[in-house]
Amino acid sequence: MITANDVAKVFETILSTPGMNETVKMDLKISRKNVLLLSHLIQDGLKIREGSSMLLESVSEQRRAELESLSEEFLQKAGLIDVHEKLAEISASIKG
């Protein structure tokens, strides 16, 4: 039977293959609505819950920081930082 450690090793092997650290330029047109949703998905996905995803559990802190930065960059370019923060406040008050 495959263990969690085995899965983590497979993911790490895939992520460390040649070329995976190369920067890729992407020219992408996306609606503000989808930027907001994508940013939320990235940030929510980085909140690791035990057993939720072997791939996400094996991601290093550096890669997490890169993804958070990417999310912030998306929001900034779309002019949605304030909207995102206000929605996060509303969401936190509902959960709280």
Short mmCIF file of C-alpha atoms in Angstrom, two decimals:
data_model
loop_
_atom_site.label_atom_id
_atom_site.label_comp_id
_atom_site.label_asym_id
_atom_site.label_seq_id
_atom_site.Cartn_x
_atom_site.Cartn_y
_atom_site.Cartn_z
CA MET A 1 0.00 0.00 0.00
CA ILE A 2 1.25 3.49 -0.85
CA THR A 3 1.94 5.72 2.13
CA ALA A 4 1.64 9.47 2.58
CA ASN A 5 5.44 9.67 2.59
CA ASP A 6 5.58 7.85 -0.77
CA VAL A 7 3.08 10.28 -2.28
CA ALA A 8 5.05 13.26 -0.97
CA LYS A 9 8.23 11.85 -2.55
CA VAL A 10 6.48 11.44 -5.92
CA PHE A 11 5.21 15.03 -5.85
CA GLU A 12 8.61 16.35 -4.82
CA THR A 13 10.24 14.36 -7.63
CA ILE A 14 7.84 15.84 -10.19
CA LEU A 15 8.36 19.36 -8.85
CA SER A 16 12.15 18.98 -8.96
CA THR A 17 12.43 17.73 -12.55
CA PRO A 18 14.56 19.83 -14.94
CA GLY A 19 12.81 22.95 -16.16
CA MET A 20 10.23 23.17 -13.40
CA ASN A 21 11.93 26.23 -11.86
CA GLU A 22 12.05 28.08 -15.17
CA THR A 23 9.97 31.23 -15.34
CA VAL A 24 7.10 31.13 -17.79
CA LYS A 25 5.64 34.33 -19.16
CA MET A 26 1.90 34.14 -19.48
CA ASP A 27 -0.19 36.73 -21.29
CA LEU A 28 -3.66 36.17 -20.00
CA LYS A 29 -6.92 38.06 -20.15
CA ILE A 30 -9.22 37.30 -17.26
CA SER A 31 -12.28 39.03 -15.82
CA ARG A 32 -12.01 40.80 -12.50
CA LYS A 33 -14.58 38.39 -11.12
CA ASN A 34 -12.32 35.46 -11.98
CA VAL A 35 -9.26 37.25 -10.58
CA LEU A 36 -11.09 37.65 -7.29
CA LEU A 37 -12.19 34.01 -7.29
CA LEU A 38 -8.75 32.72 -8.30
CA SER A 39 -7.05 34.75 -5.59
CA HIS A 40 -9.50 33.41 -3.02
CA LEU A 41 -8.89 29.84 -4.19
CA ILE A 42 -5.11 30.28 -3.98
CA GLN A 43 -5.25 31.74 -0.50
CA ASP A 44 -7.80 29.21 0.74
CA GLY A 45 -5.79 26.36 -0.80
CA LEU A 46 -2.71 27.47 1.10
CA LYS A 47 -4.53 26.95 4.38
CA ILE A 48 -3.54 23.32 4.66
CA ARG A 49 -5.89 21.05 6.45
CA GLU A 50 -4.53 17.73 7.65
CA GLY A 51 -5.19 15.10 5.00
CA SER A 52 -6.69 17.55 2.52
CA SER A 53 -4.04 17.24 -0.19
CA MET A 54 -0.74 15.42 -0.23
CA LEU A 55 0.59 17.84 -2.84
CA LEU A 56 -0.25 20.92 -0.78
CA GLU A 57 1.07 19.35 2.40
CA SER A 58 4.44 18.81 0.70
CA VAL A 59 4.79 22.41 -0.57
CA SER A 60 7.66 24.33 1.00
CA GLU A 61 7.21 27.66 2.77
CA GLN A 62 9.10 29.38 -0.06
CA ARG A 63 6.63 28.06 -2.65
CA ARG A 64 3.70 29.07 -0.44
CA ALA A 65 5.10 32.59 -0.25
CA GLU A 66 5.50 32.68 -4.03
CA LEU A 67 1.86 31.66 -4.51
CA GLU A 68 0.68 34.26 -1.98
CA SER A 69 2.71 36.89 -3.82
CA LEU A 70 1.19 35.80 -7.13
CA SER A 71 -2.29 36.10 -5.66
CA GLU A 72 -1.54 39.61 -4.39
CA GLU A 73 -0.11 40.59 -7.77
CA PHE A 74 -3.30 39.44 -9.51
CA LEU A 75 -5.42 41.50 -7.13
CA GLN A 76 -3.20 44.54 -7.49
CA LYS A 77 -3.21 44.46 -11.30
CA ALA A 78 -7.00 44.09 -11.31
CA GLY A 79 -7.44 46.90 -8.78
CA LEU A 80 -9.22 44.57 -6.37
CA ILE A 81 -7.10 44.68 -3.22
CA ASP A 82 -9.64 46.75 -1.25
CA VAL A 83 -12.56 44.64 -2.44
CA HIS A 84 -10.73 41.45 -1.51
CA GLU A 85 -9.88 42.76 1.96
CA LYS A 86 -13.44 43.88 2.63
CA LEU A 87 -14.81 40.50 1.51
CA ALA A 88 -12.29 38.78 3.79
CA GLU A 89 -13.48 40.94 6.71
CA ILE A 90 -17.10 40.05 6.01
CA SER A 91 -16.25 36.38 5.72
CA ALA A 92 -14.26 36.44 8.97
CA SER A 93 -17.10 38.15 10.83
CA ILE A 94 -19.56 35.51 9.63
CA LYS A 95 -17.24 32.64 10.65
CA GLY A 96 -16.20 34.35 13.87
#
